[in-house]
PDB file of C-alpha atoms in Angstrom:
ATOM      1  CA  MET A   1    -119.645  10.273 173.708  1.00 84.00           C
ATOM      2  CA  ASP A   2    -119.366   7.170 175.834  1.00 88.00           C
ATOM      3  CA  CYS A   3    -119.243   7.801 179.563  1.00 91.00           C
ATOM      4  CA  SER A   4    -119.998   5.638 182.575  1.00 91.00           C
ATOM      5  CA  ILE A   5    -119.331   5.940 186.277  1.00 92.00           C
ATOM      6  CA  SER A   6    -118.713   3.578 189.136  1.00 92.00           C
ATOM      7  CA  HIS A   7    -120.214   4.491 192.481  1.00 89.00           C
ATOM      8  CA  SER A   8    -117.975   1.905 194.156  1.00 92.00           C
ATOM      9  CA  SER A   9    -114.758   3.505 192.844  1.00 91.00           C
ATOM     10  CA  SER A  10    -112.527   5.410 195.260  1.00 94.00           C
ATOM     11  CA  GLN A  11    -112.073   8.013 192.515  1.00 94.00           C
ATOM     12  CA  PRO A  12    -114.541  10.930 192.738  1.00 95.00           C
ATOM     13  CA  ILE A  13    -117.305  10.874 190.118  1.00 96.00           C
ATOM     14  CA  TYR A  14    -116.241  14.157 188.528  1.00 96.00           C
ATOM     15  CA  GLU A  15    -112.693  12.782 188.085  1.00 96.00           C
ATOM     16  CA  GLN A  16    -114.075   9.646 186.435  1.00 96.00           C
ATOM     17  CA  ILE A  17    -115.907  11.861 183.937  1.00 97.00           C
ATOM     18  CA  VAL A  18    -112.852  14.087 183.380  1.00 96.00           C
ATOM     19  CA  ASN A  19    -110.584  11.101 182.745  1.00 94.00           C
ATOM     20  CA  GLN A  20    -113.009   9.362 180.402  1.00 95.00           C
ATOM     21  CA  ILE A  21    -113.647  12.456 178.274  1.00 95.00           C
ATOM     22  CA  LYS A  22    -109.936  13.341 178.247  1.00 91.00           C
ATOM     23  CA  ASN A  23    -109.012   9.798 177.169  1.00 90.00           C
ATOM     24  CA  GLN A  24    -111.603   9.856 174.381  1.00 93.00           C
ATOM     25  CA  ILE A  25    -110.168  13.140 173.097  1.00 90.00           C
ATOM     26  CA  LEU A  26    -106.584  11.848 173.276  1.00 84.00           C
ATOM     27  CA  ALA A  27    -107.607   8.633 171.489  1.00 86.00           C
ATOM     28  CA  GLY A  28    -109.344  10.610 168.724  1.00 87.00           C
ATOM     29  CA  LYS A  29    -112.806   9.253 169.572  1.00 93.00           C
ATOM     30  CA  LEU A  30    -113.979  12.800 170.243  1.00 93.00           C
ATOM     31  CA  GLN A  31    -112.948  15.212 167.512  1.00 90.00           C
ATOM     32  CA  GLU A  32    -112.201  18.927 167.575  1.00 90.00           C
ATOM     33  CA  GLY A  33    -115.431  20.939 167.415  1.00 93.00           C
ATOM     34  CA  GLU A  34    -117.642  18.005 168.405  1.00 94.00           C
ATOM     35  CA  LEU A  35    -120.624  18.999 170.535  1.00 96.00           C
ATOM     36  CA  LEU A  36    -120.832  17.262 173.908  1.00 96.00           C
ATOM     37  CA  PRO A  37    -124.083  16.557 175.735  1.00 96.00           C
ATOM     38  CA  SER A  38    -125.303  19.464 177.823  1.00 95.00           C
ATOM     39  CA  ILE A  39    -124.474  19.387 181.511  1.00 95.00           C
ATOM     40  CA  ARG A  40    -128.096  18.565 182.336  1.00 96.00           C
ATOM     41  CA  VAL A  41    -128.374  15.801 179.747  1.00 96.00           C
ATOM     42  CA  LEU A  42    -125.143  14.130 180.847  1.00 96.00           C
ATOM     43  CA  ALA A  43    -126.194  14.384 184.503  1.00 96.00           C
ATOM     44  CA  GLN A  44    -129.505  12.708 183.646  1.00 96.00           C
ATOM     45  CA  GLN A  45    -127.808   9.979 181.593  1.00 95.00           C
ATOM     46  CA  LEU A  46    -125.370   9.193 184.392  1.00 95.00           C
ATOM     47  CA  ARG A  47    -127.962   9.753 187.129  1.00 95.00           C
ATOM     48  CA  ILE A  48    -125.737  12.188 188.992  1.00 96.00           C
ATOM     49  CA  SER A  49    -125.888  15.784 190.158  1.00 95.00           C
ATOM     50  CA  VAL A  50    -125.736  18.621 187.646  1.00 96.00           C
ATOM     51  CA  ILE A  51    -123.147  20.211 189.953  1.00 97.00           C
ATOM     52  CA  THR A  52    -120.860  17.172 189.596  1.00 96.00           C
ATOM     53  CA  THR A  53    -121.168  17.242 185.805  1.00 96.00           C
ATOM     54  CA  LYS A  54    -120.519  20.987 185.719  1.00 96.00           C
ATOM     55  CA  ARG A  55    -117.403  20.496 187.846  1.00 97.00           C
ATOM     56  CA  ALA A  56    -116.072  17.926 185.354  1.00 97.00           C
ATOM     57  CA  TYR A  57    -116.783  20.155 182.347  1.00 97.00           C
ATOM     58  CA  ASP A  58    -115.239  23.179 184.100  1.00 96.00           C
ATOM     59  CA  GLU A  59    -112.073  21.230 184.890  1.00 96.00           C
ATOM     60  CA  LEU A  60    -111.786  19.995 181.293  1.00 95.00           C
ATOM     61  CA  GLU A  61    -112.255  23.544 180.064  1.00 94.00           C
ATOM     62  CA  GLN A  62    -109.535  24.827 182.424  1.00 92.00           C
ATOM     63  CA  GLN A  63    -107.208  22.092 181.133  1.00 89.00           C
ATOM     64  CA  GLY A  64    -107.880  23.166 177.539  1.00 89.00           C
ATOM     65  CA  PHE A  65    -109.811  20.100 176.398  1.00 91.00           C
ATOM     66  CA  LEU A  66    -113.245  21.742 176.105  1.00 95.00           C
ATOM     67  CA  ARG A  67    -114.631  25.154 175.279  1.00 94.00           C
ATOM     68  CA  SER A  68    -118.069  26.490 176.153  1.00 93.00           C
ATOM     69  CA  VAL A  69    -120.007  28.804 173.891  1.00 93.00           C
ATOM     70  CA  ALA A  70    -122.851  30.667 175.582  1.00 91.00           C
ATOM     71  CA  GLY A  71    -126.193  29.546 174.194  1.00 91.00           C
ATOM     72  CA  LYS A  72    -124.624  26.922 171.930  1.00 94.00           C
ATOM     73  CA  GLY A  73    -123.074  24.310 174.213  1.00 94.00           C
ATOM     74  CA  THR A  74    -119.770  22.686 175.112  1.00 96.00           C
ATOM     75  CA  PHE A  75    -117.397  21.569 172.381  1.00 95.00           C
ATOM     76  CA  VAL A  76    -114.118  19.690 172.107  1.00 94.00           C
ATOM     77  CA  ALA A  77    -111.457  22.411 171.959  1.00 91.00           C
ATOM     78  CA  ALA A  78    -109.021  22.870 169.108  1.00 84.00           C
ATOM     79  CA  ALA A  79    -106.156  20.456 169.579  1.00 73.00           C
ATOM     80  CA  ASP A  80    -102.737  21.777 170.491  1.00 72.00           C
ATOM     81  CA  LEU A  81    -100.645  18.838 169.279  1.00 65.00           C
ATOM     82  CA  SER A  82     -97.742  19.531 171.620  1.00 71.00           C
ATOM     83  CA  PHE A  83    -100.148  19.781 174.555  1.00 73.00           C
ATOM     84  CA  LEU A  84    -101.846  16.509 173.604  1.00 72.00           C
ATOM     85  CA  GLN A  85     -98.490  14.765 173.245  1.00 78.00           C
ATOM     86  CA  GLU A  86     -97.394  16.084 176.632  1.00 82.00           C
ATOM     87  CA  GLU A  87    -100.635  14.843 178.209  1.00 79.00           C
ATOM     88  CA  LYS A  88    -100.161  11.388 176.682  1.00 82.00           C
ATOM     89  CA  LEU A  89     -96.603  11.269 178.041  1.00 89.00           C
ATOM     90  CA  ARG A  90     -97.806  12.377 181.479  1.00 87.00           C
ATOM     91  CA  GLN A  91    -100.391   9.584 181.542  1.00 86.00           C
ATOM     92  CA  LEU A  92     -97.762   7.051 180.459  1.00 91.00           C
ATOM     93  CA  GLU A  93     -95.377   8.258 183.161  1.00 94.00           C
ATOM     94  CA  ASN A  94     -98.103   7.730 185.772  1.00 92.00           C
ATOM     95  CA  LEU A  95     -98.687   4.173 184.582  1.00 93.00           C
ATOM     96  CA  LEU A  96     -94.978   3.410 184.488  1.00 94.00           C
ATOM     97  CA  GLN A  97     -94.570   4.837 187.993  1.00 95.00           C
ATOM     98  CA  LYS A  98     -97.155   2.318 189.221  1.00 95.00           C
ATOM     99  CA  ALA A  99     -95.217  -0.477 187.498  1.00 94.00           C
ATOM    100  CA  VAL A 100     -91.949   0.697 189.058  1.00 95.00           C
ATOM    101  CA  ASP A 101     -93.559   0.890 192.502  1.00 96.00           C
ATOM    102  CA  ALA A 102     -94.927  -2.660 192.097  1.00 95.00           C
ATOM    103  CA  ALA A 103     -91.538  -3.931 190.897  1.00 95.00           C
ATOM    104  CA  ARG A 104     -89.782  -2.419 193.917  1.00 95.00           C
ATOM    105  CA  MET A 105     -92.398  -3.854 196.266  1.00 96.00           C
ATOM    106  CA  HIS A 106     -91.774  -7.336 194.819  1.00 96.00           C
ATOM    107  CA  GLY A 107     -87.985  -7.014 194.755  1.00 96.00           C
ATOM    108  CA  ILE A 108     -87.679  -6.929 190.967  1.00 95.00           C
ATOM    109  CA  SER A 109     -84.485  -5.231 189.772  1.00 95.00           C
ATOM    110  CA  LEU A 110     -84.391  -2.425 187.221  1.00 94.00           C
ATOM    111  CA  GLU A 111     -82.691  -4.742 184.736  1.00 95.00           C
ATOM    112  CA  GLU A 112     -85.450  -7.355 185.125  1.00 95.00           C
ATOM    113  CA  LEU A 113     -88.136  -4.685 184.806  1.00 94.00           C
ATOM    114  CA  ILE A 114     -86.523  -3.390 181.595  1.00 94.00           C
ATOM    115  CA  ARG A 115     -86.320  -6.949 180.258  1.00 94.00           C
ATOM    116  CA  ILE A 116     -90.032  -7.505 181.016  1.00 93.00           C
ATOM    117  CA  LEU A 117     -91.023  -4.174 179.470  1.00 92.00           C
ATOM    118  CA  THR A 118     -88.921  -4.862 176.365  1.00 93.00           C
ATOM    119  CA  PHE A 119     -90.493  -8.301 175.980  1.00 93.00           C
ATOM    120  CA  ILE A 120     -94.035  -6.941 176.345  1.00 91.00           C
ATOM    121  CA  TYR A 121     -93.349  -4.024 173.991  1.00 90.00           C
ATOM    122  CA  GLN A 122     -91.891  -6.243 171.252  1.00 91.00           C
ATOM    123  CA  GLU A 123     -94.575  -8.896 171.645  1.00 86.00           C
ATOM    124  CA  GLU A 124     -97.050  -6.961 169.545  1.00 68.00           C
TER     125      GLU A 124
END
């Protein structure tokens, strides 16, 4: 698992961890059943509080991304494909909302925004 934090970010550290682990699961970099570092080990690696790491793991478990097994560790939870698809769409909607907000701020019309998005999408 690849995880790093930025102390200069306005985003809380636990949210940085949650988002990075969630994105790795959604991208398939972390597979169902894969063992994650223990809370203590991850806290040591990132040089942060065990409480902060536990908060991130607890949130991911509540969201259905992780499952904890007493005495064994924390694992990537079984994937619910519809849930994962919904999460991907939610993340995309958030990004698109930022683009729409920026377009409005700069006086770009919906038609122009659609043209730009279409061009970017078809470029690859």
